[in-house]
Amino acid sequence: MDVELWVRIVKEGIRKKRLNPWDVNIGEVAEYYINKIKELKKFDIRLGADLVLVGAILLRMKSESLYNSFEDKKEEKKRKRRKKISEEELIENVKKELKKIKKNNKRKKKKMEEKSYIVEELVNEMLEEDDVDELINFLLSLIKNEKIIIFQEKFKNRDEKIKYFLPALCLANDNLIEIQQEEMFKELILKLKEGKDGLF
């Protein structure tokens, strides 16, 4: 089952990166998770919608965590007093996000099935090594020129959204851009990280 698989990947990442299970670095977990998805796809392992959605959730958590790290120095003590997140708490938080997504789409079964199809097709099309580097560089150049991009406005048709979604996740995973999203499936804002102006 996808849920069991994503939980195993998260726990495996925490173990292999030797993270403190009582104070998990979400950025490290997100990086390991996305790389694992790419690895699984190379071995022709079929990826379900939940598996990919968890990657998006982890990257959003990472983005929020990184944003907090850029607060004014006067907030430093406050940041130090932040509540630590354990391995089990992280997993429970991700489960809650998945549940929320499914609940919000419960009355839109047809649309949810379409989203699942798009996610599966996205993975099938975008994890080809020959294509992804070129698309990543193009998207990064676009963001450099425009500074801020609203994903749904820039890429309006279905094919474009499929083509550029994973490159956006890859750029966020490599800490080159920041992804902001108030609510899952709402506007996705892509911003260039300060000082990150190089190409792959």
Short mmCIF file of C-alpha atoms in Angstrom, two decimals:
data_model
loop_
_atom_site.label_atom_id
_atom_site.label_comp_id
_atom_site.label_asym_id
_atom_site.label_seq_id
_atom_site.Cartn_x
_atom_site.Cartn_y
_atom_site.Cartn_z
CA MET A 1 0.00 0.00 0.00
CA ASP A 2 1.19 3.54 -0.75
CA VAL A 3 0.65 4.73 2.83
CA GLU A 4 2.83 1.95 4.22
CA LEU A 5 5.48 2.63 1.59
CA TRP A 6 5.75 6.37 2.23
CA VAL A 7 5.99 5.79 5.98
CA ARG A 8 8.80 3.31 5.41
CA ILE A 9 10.62 5.79 3.16
CA VAL A 10 10.34 8.58 5.76
CA LYS A 11 11.65 6.33 8.54
CA GLU A 12 14.40 5.00 6.29
CA GLY A 13 15.48 8.55 5.47
CA ILE A 14 15.67 9.52 9.14
CA ARG A 15 17.75 6.43 9.88
CA LYS A 16 20.11 6.68 6.90
CA LYS A 17 20.73 10.40 7.38
CA ARG A 18 21.30 9.74 11.09
CA LEU A 19 18.79 12.34 12.16
CA ASN A 20 17.61 12.80 15.72
CA PRO A 21 14.23 10.98 15.82
CA TRP A 22 13.10 13.39 18.54
CA ASP A 23 14.00 16.53 16.56
CA VAL A 24 13.67 15.71 12.87
CA ASN A 25 15.16 17.95 10.18
CA ILE A 26 12.25 18.15 7.72
CA GLY A 27 14.47 19.47 4.91
CA GLU A 28 16.72 16.42 5.10
CA VAL A 29 13.73 14.08 5.12
CA ALA A 30 12.17 15.84 2.11
CA GLU A 31 15.42 15.62 0.16
CA TYR A 32 15.79 11.89 0.86
CA TYR A 33 12.13 11.23 0.05
CA ILE A 34 12.18 12.95 -3.36
CA ASN A 35 15.42 11.22 -4.34
CA LYS A 36 13.89 7.89 -3.31
CA ILE A 37 10.88 8.48 -5.55
CA LYS A 38 13.21 9.11 -8.48
CA GLU A 39 15.12 5.95 -7.65
CA LEU A 40 11.95 3.86 -7.44
CA LYS A 41 10.77 5.17 -10.79
CA LYS A 42 14.06 4.19 -12.44
CA PHE A 43 13.35 0.62 -11.40
CA ASP A 44 9.88 0.81 -13.00
CA ILE A 45 8.08 0.71 -9.66
CA ARG A 46 4.54 2.05 -10.07
CA LEU A 47 3.95 5.13 -7.95
CA GLY A 48 0.49 6.00 -6.63
CA ALA A 49 -0.96 9.44 -6.01
CA ASP A 50 -0.48 9.33 -2.23
CA LEU A 51 3.21 8.56 -2.60
CA VAL A 52 3.81 11.65 -4.74
CA LEU A 53 1.50 13.87 -2.69
CA VAL A 54 3.53 13.09 0.42
CA GLY A 55 6.57 14.43 -1.42
CA ALA A 56 4.72 17.69 -2.09
CA ILE A 57 3.59 17.88 1.55
CA LEU A 58 7.14 17.36 2.84
CA LEU A 59 8.50 20.01 0.47
CA ARG A 60 5.86 22.48 1.65
CA MET A 61 6.83 21.74 5.25
CA LYS A 62 10.48 22.25 4.30
CA SER A 63 9.63 25.55 2.61
CA GLU A 64 7.79 26.77 5.71
CA SER A 65 10.70 25.72 7.92
CA LEU A 66 13.22 27.54 5.70
CA TYR A 67 11.04 30.65 5.63
CA ASN A 68 11.02 30.74 9.42
CA SER A 69 14.83 30.58 9.44
CA PHE A 70 14.97 33.95 7.59
CA GLU A 71 13.08 35.86 10.27
CA ASP A 72 14.68 38.89 11.91
CA LYS A 73 17.46 38.24 14.41
CA LYS A 74 15.27 39.61 17.16
CA GLU A 75 13.15 36.49 16.73
CA GLU A 76 16.14 34.18 17.23
CA LYS A 77 15.30 33.29 20.81
CA LYS A 78 11.73 32.60 19.83
CA ARG A 79 12.89 30.22 17.09
CA LYS A 80 15.11 28.41 19.55
CA ARG A 81 12.09 27.83 21.75
CA ARG A 82 10.09 26.32 18.90
CA LYS A 83 8.47 22.97 19.52
CA LYS A 84 10.60 20.13 18.24
CA ILE A 85 8.98 17.61 15.92
CA SER A 86 9.63 13.91 16.42
CA GLU A 87 9.60 11.17 13.80
CA GLU A 88 6.15 9.98 14.86
CA GLU A 89 4.76 13.52 14.99
CA LEU A 90 6.03 14.20 11.48
CA ILE A 91 4.36 11.05 10.18
CA GLU A 92 1.10 11.93 11.95
CA ASN A 93 1.19 15.47 10.52
CA VAL A 94 1.64 14.11 7.00
CA LYS A 95 -1.23 11.66 7.55
CA LYS A 96 -3.45 14.55 8.64
CA GLU A 97 -2.55 16.52 5.51
CA LEU A 98 -3.38 13.54 3.30
CA LYS A 99 -6.67 13.06 5.12
CA LYS A 100 -7.51 16.74 4.69
CA ILE A 101 -6.81 16.59 0.96
CA LYS A 102 -9.05 13.56 0.52
CA LYS A 103 -11.79 15.06 2.69
CA ASN A 104 -11.77 18.30 0.70
CA ASN A 105 -12.17 16.29 -2.49
CA LYS A 106 -14.66 13.72 -1.19
CA ARG A 107 -17.55 15.33 -3.05
CA LYS A 108 -15.44 15.77 -6.16
CA LYS A 109 -14.53 12.16 -6.82
CA LYS A 110 -14.22 12.63 -10.55
CA LYS A 111 -11.81 15.54 -10.11
CA MET A 112 -9.80 13.62 -7.54
CA GLU A 113 -9.50 10.68 -9.92
CA GLU A 114 -8.30 13.12 -12.57
CA LYS A 115 -5.70 14.51 -10.14
CA SER A 116 -4.51 10.96 -9.40
CA TYR A 117 -4.24 10.28 -13.12
CA ILE A 118 -2.29 13.50 -13.64
CA VAL A 119 0.11 12.69 -10.80
CA GLU A 120 0.75 9.21 -12.19
CA GLU A 121 1.21 10.55 -15.72
CA LEU A 122 3.43 13.32 -14.38
CA VAL A 123 5.77 10.79 -12.80
CA ASN A 124 5.79 8.62 -15.91
CA GLU A 125 6.65 11.56 -18.17
CA MET A 126 8.89 13.73 -16.01
CA LEU A 127 11.37 11.37 -14.37
CA GLU A 128 13.10 10.65 -17.67
CA GLU A 129 16.71 11.80 -17.20
CA ASP A 130 17.01 13.28 -20.71
CA ASP A 131 14.06 15.62 -20.20
CA VAL A 132 14.15 16.72 -16.59
CA ASP A 133 17.45 18.66 -16.56
CA GLU A 134 16.42 20.80 -19.53
CA LEU A 135 13.03 21.55 -17.99
CA ILE A 136 14.56 22.36 -14.60
CA ASN A 137 16.95 24.86 -16.18
CA PHE A 138 14.17 26.43 -18.24
CA LEU A 139 11.94 26.83 -15.19
CA LEU A 140 14.78 28.25 -13.10
CA SER A 141 15.58 30.80 -15.85
CA LEU A 142 11.91 31.76 -15.98
CA ILE A 143 11.77 32.32 -12.24
CA LYS A 144 15.03 34.31 -12.33
CA ASN A 145 13.54 36.67 -14.94
CA GLU A 146 10.13 37.11 -13.34
CA LYS A 147 11.17 36.81 -9.65
CA ILE A 148 7.77 35.41 -8.63
CA ILE A 149 5.60 32.98 -10.58
CA ILE A 150 2.08 31.79 -9.81
CA PHE A 151 2.23 28.26 -11.16
CA GLN A 152 -1.42 27.95 -12.22
CA GLU A 153 -1.31 31.29 -14.07
CA LYS A 154 1.98 30.65 -15.84
CA PHE A 155 1.13 27.08 -16.84
CA LYS A 156 -2.57 27.12 -17.63
CA ASN A 157 -3.19 23.96 -19.61
CA ARG A 158 -3.01 20.40 -18.34
CA ASP A 159 0.07 19.40 -20.34
CA GLU A 160 2.14 22.34 -19.07
CA LYS A 161 1.16 21.65 -15.47
CA ILE A 162 2.20 18.03 -15.88
CA LYS A 163 5.46 19.05 -17.54
CA TYR A 164 6.65 21.59 -14.95
CA PHE A 165 5.33 20.37 -11.60
CA LEU A 166 8.13 17.92 -10.77
CA PRO A 167 10.88 20.30 -11.97
CA ALA A 168 9.44 22.82 -9.49
CA LEU A 169 9.65 20.23 -6.71
CA CYS A 170 13.23 19.39 -7.72
CA LEU A 171 14.26 23.06 -7.58
CA ALA A 172 12.68 23.44 -4.15
CA ASN A 173 14.35 20.25 -3.00
CA ASP A 174 17.73 21.67 -4.08
CA ASN A 175 16.98 24.89 -2.17
CA LEU A 176 17.08 27.03 -5.33
CA ILE A 177 13.49 28.24 -5.13
CA GLU A 178 10.86 28.65 -2.44
CA ILE A 179 7.39 27.18 -2.87
CA GLN A 180 4.53 28.83 -1.01
CA GLN A 181 0.99 27.49 -0.88
CA GLU A 182 -1.66 28.50 1.62
CA GLU A 183 -3.77 25.41 1.01
CA MET A 184 -3.20 22.22 -0.95
CA PHE A 185 -4.42 22.49 -4.58
CA LYS A 186 -4.70 26.30 -4.30
CA GLU A 187 -2.33 28.85 -5.86
CA LEU A 188 1.27 27.64 -5.95
CA ILE A 189 3.78 30.51 -5.72
CA LEU A 190 7.36 29.95 -6.92
CA LYS A 191 10.05 32.39 -5.76
CA LEU A 192 13.80 32.43 -6.36
CA LYS A 193 15.87 31.95 -3.21
CA GLU A 194 18.06 34.93 -2.39
CA GLY A 195 21.52 34.49 -3.91
CA LYS A 196 20.47 31.43 -5.92
CA ASP A 197 21.02 32.49 -9.52
CA GLY A 198 22.97 29.60 -11.02
CA LEU A 199 21.79 26.89 -13.40
CA PHE A 200 22.27 23.17 -13.00
#
